[in-house]
Short mmCIF file of C-alpha atoms and ligand atoms in Angstrom, two decimals:
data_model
loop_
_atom_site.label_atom_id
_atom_site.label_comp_id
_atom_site.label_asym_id
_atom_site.label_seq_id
_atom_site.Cartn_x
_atom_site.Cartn_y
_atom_site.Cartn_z
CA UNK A 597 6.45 19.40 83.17
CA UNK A 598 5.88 21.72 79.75
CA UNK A 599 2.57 21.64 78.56
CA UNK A 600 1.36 19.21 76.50
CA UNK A 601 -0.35 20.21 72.80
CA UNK A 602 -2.49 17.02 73.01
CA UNK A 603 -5.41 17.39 70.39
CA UNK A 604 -8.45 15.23 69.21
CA UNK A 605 -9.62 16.34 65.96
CA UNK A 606 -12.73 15.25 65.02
CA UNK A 607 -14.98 16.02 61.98
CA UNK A 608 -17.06 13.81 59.60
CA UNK A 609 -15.04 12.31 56.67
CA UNK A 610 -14.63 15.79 54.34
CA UNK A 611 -14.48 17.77 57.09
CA UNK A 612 -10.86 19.14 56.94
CA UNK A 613 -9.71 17.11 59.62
CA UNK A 614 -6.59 15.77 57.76
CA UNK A 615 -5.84 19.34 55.95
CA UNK A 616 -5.48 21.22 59.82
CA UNK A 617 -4.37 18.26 61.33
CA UNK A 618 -1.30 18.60 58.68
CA UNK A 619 -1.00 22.29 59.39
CA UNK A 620 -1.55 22.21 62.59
CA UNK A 621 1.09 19.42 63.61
CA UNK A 622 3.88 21.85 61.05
CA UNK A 623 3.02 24.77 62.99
CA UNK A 624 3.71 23.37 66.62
CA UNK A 625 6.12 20.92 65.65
CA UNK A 626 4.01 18.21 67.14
CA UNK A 627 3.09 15.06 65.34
CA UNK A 628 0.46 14.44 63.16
CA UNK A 629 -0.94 10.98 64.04
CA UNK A 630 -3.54 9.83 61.70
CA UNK A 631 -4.72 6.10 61.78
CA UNK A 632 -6.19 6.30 58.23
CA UNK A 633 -2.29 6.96 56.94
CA UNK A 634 -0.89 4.71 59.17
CA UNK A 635 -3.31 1.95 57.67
CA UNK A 636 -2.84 2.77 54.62
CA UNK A 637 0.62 3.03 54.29
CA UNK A 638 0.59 -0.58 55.85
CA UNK A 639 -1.96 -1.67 52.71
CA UNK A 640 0.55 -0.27 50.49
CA UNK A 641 3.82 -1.51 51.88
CA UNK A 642 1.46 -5.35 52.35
CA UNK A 643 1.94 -5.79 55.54
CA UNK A 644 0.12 -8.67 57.78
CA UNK A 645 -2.09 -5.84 58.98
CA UNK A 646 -2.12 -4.45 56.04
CA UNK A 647 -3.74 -7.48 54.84
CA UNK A 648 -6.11 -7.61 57.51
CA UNK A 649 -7.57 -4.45 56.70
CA UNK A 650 -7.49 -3.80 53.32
CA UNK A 651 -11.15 -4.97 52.22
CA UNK A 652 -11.96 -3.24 55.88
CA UNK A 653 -11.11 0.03 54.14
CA UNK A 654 -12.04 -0.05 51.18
CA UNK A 655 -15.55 -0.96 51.76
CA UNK A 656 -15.57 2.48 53.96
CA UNK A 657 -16.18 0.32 57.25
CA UNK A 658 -14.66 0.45 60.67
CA UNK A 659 -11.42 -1.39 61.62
CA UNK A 660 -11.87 -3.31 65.08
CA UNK A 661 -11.50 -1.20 68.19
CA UNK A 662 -8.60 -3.28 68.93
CA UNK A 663 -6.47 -3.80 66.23
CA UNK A 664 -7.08 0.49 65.75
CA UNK A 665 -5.95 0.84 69.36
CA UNK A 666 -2.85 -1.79 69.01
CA UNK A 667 -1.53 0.95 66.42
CA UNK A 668 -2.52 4.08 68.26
CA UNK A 669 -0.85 2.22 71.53
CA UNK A 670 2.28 1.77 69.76
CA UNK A 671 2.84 5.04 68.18
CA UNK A 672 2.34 6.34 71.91
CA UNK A 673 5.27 4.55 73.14
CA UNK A 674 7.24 7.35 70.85
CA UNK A 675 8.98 10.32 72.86
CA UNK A 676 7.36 12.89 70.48
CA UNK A 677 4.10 12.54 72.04
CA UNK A 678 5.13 14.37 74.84
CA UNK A 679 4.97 17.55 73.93
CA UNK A 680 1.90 17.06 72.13
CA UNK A 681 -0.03 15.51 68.72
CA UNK A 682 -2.85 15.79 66.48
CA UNK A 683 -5.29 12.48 66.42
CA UNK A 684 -7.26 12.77 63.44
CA UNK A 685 -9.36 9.85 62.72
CA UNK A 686 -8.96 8.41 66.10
CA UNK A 687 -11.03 8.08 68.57
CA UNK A 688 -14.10 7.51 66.45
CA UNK A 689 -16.00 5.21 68.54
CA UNK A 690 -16.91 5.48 72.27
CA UNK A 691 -14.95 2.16 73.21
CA UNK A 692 -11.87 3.70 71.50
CA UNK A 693 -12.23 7.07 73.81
CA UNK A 694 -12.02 4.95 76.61
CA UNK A 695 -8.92 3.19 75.09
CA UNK A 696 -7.24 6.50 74.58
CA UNK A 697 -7.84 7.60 77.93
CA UNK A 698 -6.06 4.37 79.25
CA UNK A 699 -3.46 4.93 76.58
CA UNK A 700 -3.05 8.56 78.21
CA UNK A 701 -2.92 7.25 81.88
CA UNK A 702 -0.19 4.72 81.29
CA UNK A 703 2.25 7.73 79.12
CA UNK A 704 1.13 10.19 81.82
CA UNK A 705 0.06 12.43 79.75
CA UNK A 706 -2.93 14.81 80.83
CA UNK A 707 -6.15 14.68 78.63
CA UNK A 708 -6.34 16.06 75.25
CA UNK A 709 -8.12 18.62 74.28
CA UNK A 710 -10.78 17.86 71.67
CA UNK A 711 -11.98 19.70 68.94
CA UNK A 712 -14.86 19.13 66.38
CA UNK A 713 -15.06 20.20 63.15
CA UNK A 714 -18.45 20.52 61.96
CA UNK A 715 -20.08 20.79 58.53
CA UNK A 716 -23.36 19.96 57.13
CA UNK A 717 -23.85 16.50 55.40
CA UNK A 718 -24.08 18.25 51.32
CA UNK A 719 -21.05 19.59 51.53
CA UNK A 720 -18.80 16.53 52.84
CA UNK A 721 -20.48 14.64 49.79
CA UNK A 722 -18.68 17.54 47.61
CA UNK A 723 -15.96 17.93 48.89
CA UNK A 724 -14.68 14.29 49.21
CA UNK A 725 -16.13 13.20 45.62
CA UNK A 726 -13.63 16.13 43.77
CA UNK A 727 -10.62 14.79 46.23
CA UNK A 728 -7.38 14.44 45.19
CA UNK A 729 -4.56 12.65 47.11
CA UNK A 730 -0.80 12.17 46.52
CA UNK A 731 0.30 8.92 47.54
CA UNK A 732 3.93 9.68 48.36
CA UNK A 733 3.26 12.76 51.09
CA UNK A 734 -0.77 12.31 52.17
CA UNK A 735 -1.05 15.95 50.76
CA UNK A 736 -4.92 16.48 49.78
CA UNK A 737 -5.95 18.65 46.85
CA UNK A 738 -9.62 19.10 45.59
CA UNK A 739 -10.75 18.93 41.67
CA UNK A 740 -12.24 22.52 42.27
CA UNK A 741 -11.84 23.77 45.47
CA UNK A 742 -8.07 23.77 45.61
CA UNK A 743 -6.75 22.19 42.24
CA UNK A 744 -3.17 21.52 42.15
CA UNK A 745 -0.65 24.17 40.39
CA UNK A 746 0.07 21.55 37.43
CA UNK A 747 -2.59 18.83 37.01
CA UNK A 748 -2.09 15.86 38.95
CA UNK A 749 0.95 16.86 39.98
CA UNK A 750 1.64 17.21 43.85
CA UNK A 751 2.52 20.59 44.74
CA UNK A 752 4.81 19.67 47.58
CA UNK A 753 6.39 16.96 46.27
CA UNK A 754 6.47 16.67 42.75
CA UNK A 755 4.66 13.30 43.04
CA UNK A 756 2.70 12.07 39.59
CA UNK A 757 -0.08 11.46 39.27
CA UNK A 758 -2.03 12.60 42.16
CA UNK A 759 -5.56 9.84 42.25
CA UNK A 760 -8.88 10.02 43.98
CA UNK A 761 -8.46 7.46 47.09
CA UNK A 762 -10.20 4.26 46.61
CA UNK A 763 -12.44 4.90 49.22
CA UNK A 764 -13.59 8.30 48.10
CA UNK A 765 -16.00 6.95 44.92
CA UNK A 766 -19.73 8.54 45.46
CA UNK A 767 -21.10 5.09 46.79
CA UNK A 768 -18.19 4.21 49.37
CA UNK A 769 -18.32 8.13 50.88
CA UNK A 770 -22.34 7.88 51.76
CA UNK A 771 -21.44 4.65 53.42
CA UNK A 772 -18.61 6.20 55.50
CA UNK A 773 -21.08 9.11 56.27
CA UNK A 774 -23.44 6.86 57.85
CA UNK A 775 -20.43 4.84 59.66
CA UNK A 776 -19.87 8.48 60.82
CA UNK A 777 -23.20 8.75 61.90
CA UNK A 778 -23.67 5.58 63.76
CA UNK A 779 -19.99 5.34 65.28
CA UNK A 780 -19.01 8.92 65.82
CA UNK A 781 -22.22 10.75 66.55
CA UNK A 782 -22.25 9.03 70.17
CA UNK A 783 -18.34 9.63 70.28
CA UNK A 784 -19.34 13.73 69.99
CA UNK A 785 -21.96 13.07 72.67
CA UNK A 786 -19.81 11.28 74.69
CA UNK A 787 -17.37 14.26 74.85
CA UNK A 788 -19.87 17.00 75.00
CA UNK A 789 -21.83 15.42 78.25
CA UNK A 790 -18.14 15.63 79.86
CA UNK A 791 -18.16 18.86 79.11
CA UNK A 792 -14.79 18.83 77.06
CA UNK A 793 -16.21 19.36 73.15
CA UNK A 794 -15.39 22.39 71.28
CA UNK A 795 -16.97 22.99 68.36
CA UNK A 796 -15.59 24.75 65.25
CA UNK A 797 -17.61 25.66 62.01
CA UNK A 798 -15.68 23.58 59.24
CA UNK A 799 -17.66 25.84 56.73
CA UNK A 800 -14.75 28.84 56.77
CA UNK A 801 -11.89 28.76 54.24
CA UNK A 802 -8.93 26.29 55.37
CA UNK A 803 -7.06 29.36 56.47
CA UNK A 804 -9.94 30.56 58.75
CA UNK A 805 -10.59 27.36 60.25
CA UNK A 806 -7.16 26.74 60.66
CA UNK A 807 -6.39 30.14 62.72
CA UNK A 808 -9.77 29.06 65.10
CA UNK A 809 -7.56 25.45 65.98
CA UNK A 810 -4.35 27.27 66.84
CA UNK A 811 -5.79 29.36 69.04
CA UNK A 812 -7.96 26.59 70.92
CA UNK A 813 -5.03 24.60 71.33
CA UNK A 814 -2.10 27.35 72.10
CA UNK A 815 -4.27 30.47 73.83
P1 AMP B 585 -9.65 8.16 57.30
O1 AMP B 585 -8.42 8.43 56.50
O2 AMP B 585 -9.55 8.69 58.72
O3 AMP B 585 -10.92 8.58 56.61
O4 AMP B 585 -9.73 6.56 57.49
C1 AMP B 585 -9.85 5.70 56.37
C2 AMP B 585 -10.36 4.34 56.81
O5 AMP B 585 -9.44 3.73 57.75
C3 AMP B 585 -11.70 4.36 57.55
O6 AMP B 585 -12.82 4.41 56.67
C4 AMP B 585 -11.62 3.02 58.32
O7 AMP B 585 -11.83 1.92 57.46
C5 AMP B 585 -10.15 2.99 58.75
N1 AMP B 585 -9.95 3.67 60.04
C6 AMP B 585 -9.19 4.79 60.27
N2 AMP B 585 -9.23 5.15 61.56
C7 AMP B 585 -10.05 4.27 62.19
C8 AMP B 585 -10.53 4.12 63.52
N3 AMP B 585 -10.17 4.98 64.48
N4 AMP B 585 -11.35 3.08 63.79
C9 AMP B 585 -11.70 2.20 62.85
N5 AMP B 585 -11.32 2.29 61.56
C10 AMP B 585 -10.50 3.30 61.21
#
């Protein structure tokens, strides 16, 4: 059997998780799985999940464990898993782990590697207040940090305007830090007492962190 590119990224909202995970699933031509797209591409299109999520999301809370997993489940049933993926924004809750691993088992699929971006708390706040996000591709700019070419403009797709996601206003992001907090702090413990956490420091540029990943996941 080849080897399988299976990756967890995890990282507090802000982190970069979504930027790498991007990058990371272009450069190894592995998909990018990322619940928070898939639900909100299912709020867009109004969907009966859709529905059943939206106020969910934008209130910066947590979707159930199962309804989360139902998706993750089905998008494992897809033959492009198998030579690998980037989870980024799932697990984020202990019970969820566990779900994954069963999801694993039943693909056959060996365990994923998982890697944690870390950052401290004053600079998610910044970096997730300036975001910008185009709602046609998921590509993520920044006000300052990385402003697109024209303004409000994608720069991969031409898509106009670009807009700050509903659930990145100052108020909604300090709730979703403490979600991350409560939630996904046990999550990293959870992983690190099995001895299978990697930690990365989320403070180097994109490019930086982004070489560290590659490396951890393709020696
Ligand atoms: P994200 O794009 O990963 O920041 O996710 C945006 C929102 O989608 C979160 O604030 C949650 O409301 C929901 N969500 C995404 N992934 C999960 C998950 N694994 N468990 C529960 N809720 C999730």
């Amino acid at each position: 059997m080849k080897k399988n590119l299976g990756s967890i990224l995890l990282g507090a909202p802000g982190s970069g998780k979504g930027t790498q995970a991007k990058r990371l699933s272009a450069y190894f031509s592995i998909p990018h799985i990322s619940t928070g797209d898939i639900l909100r591409s299912e709020i867009q299109r109004g969907t009966e999940l859709g529905k059943r999520v939206q106020e969910i999301v934008a209130e910066g809370k947590l979707v159930s464990n199962s309804l989360v997993t139902e998706v993750v489940r089905k998008r494992f049933q897809e033959k492009d898993v198998e030579r690998g993926y980037v989870l980024d924004g799932f697990p984020r809750t202990v019970p969820q782990a566990a779900m994954l691993g069963q999801i694993l088992e039943e693909r056959t699929l060996p365990d994923s590697l998982v890697l944690f971006i870390d950052l401290p708390e004053r600079l998610l706040v910044s970096r997730l207040i300036g975001r910008l996000s185009c709602s046609q591709c998921g590509a993520v700019f920044h006000k300052e940090l990385n402003p697109p070419k024209k303004e409000l403009t994608c720069d991969l797709c031409g898509a106009h305007p670009l807009s700050q996601r509903k659930d990145d206003d100052k108020d909604t992001v300090l709730k979703r830090l403490d979600v991350f907090e409560s939630e996904t702090t046990p999550l990293l413990k959870f992983y690190s007492k099995k001895g299978r956490l990697q930690k990365i420091d989320g403070s180097f540029s994109v490019e930086e962190v982004f070489k560290i990943l590659r490396k951890k996941i393709s020696p």
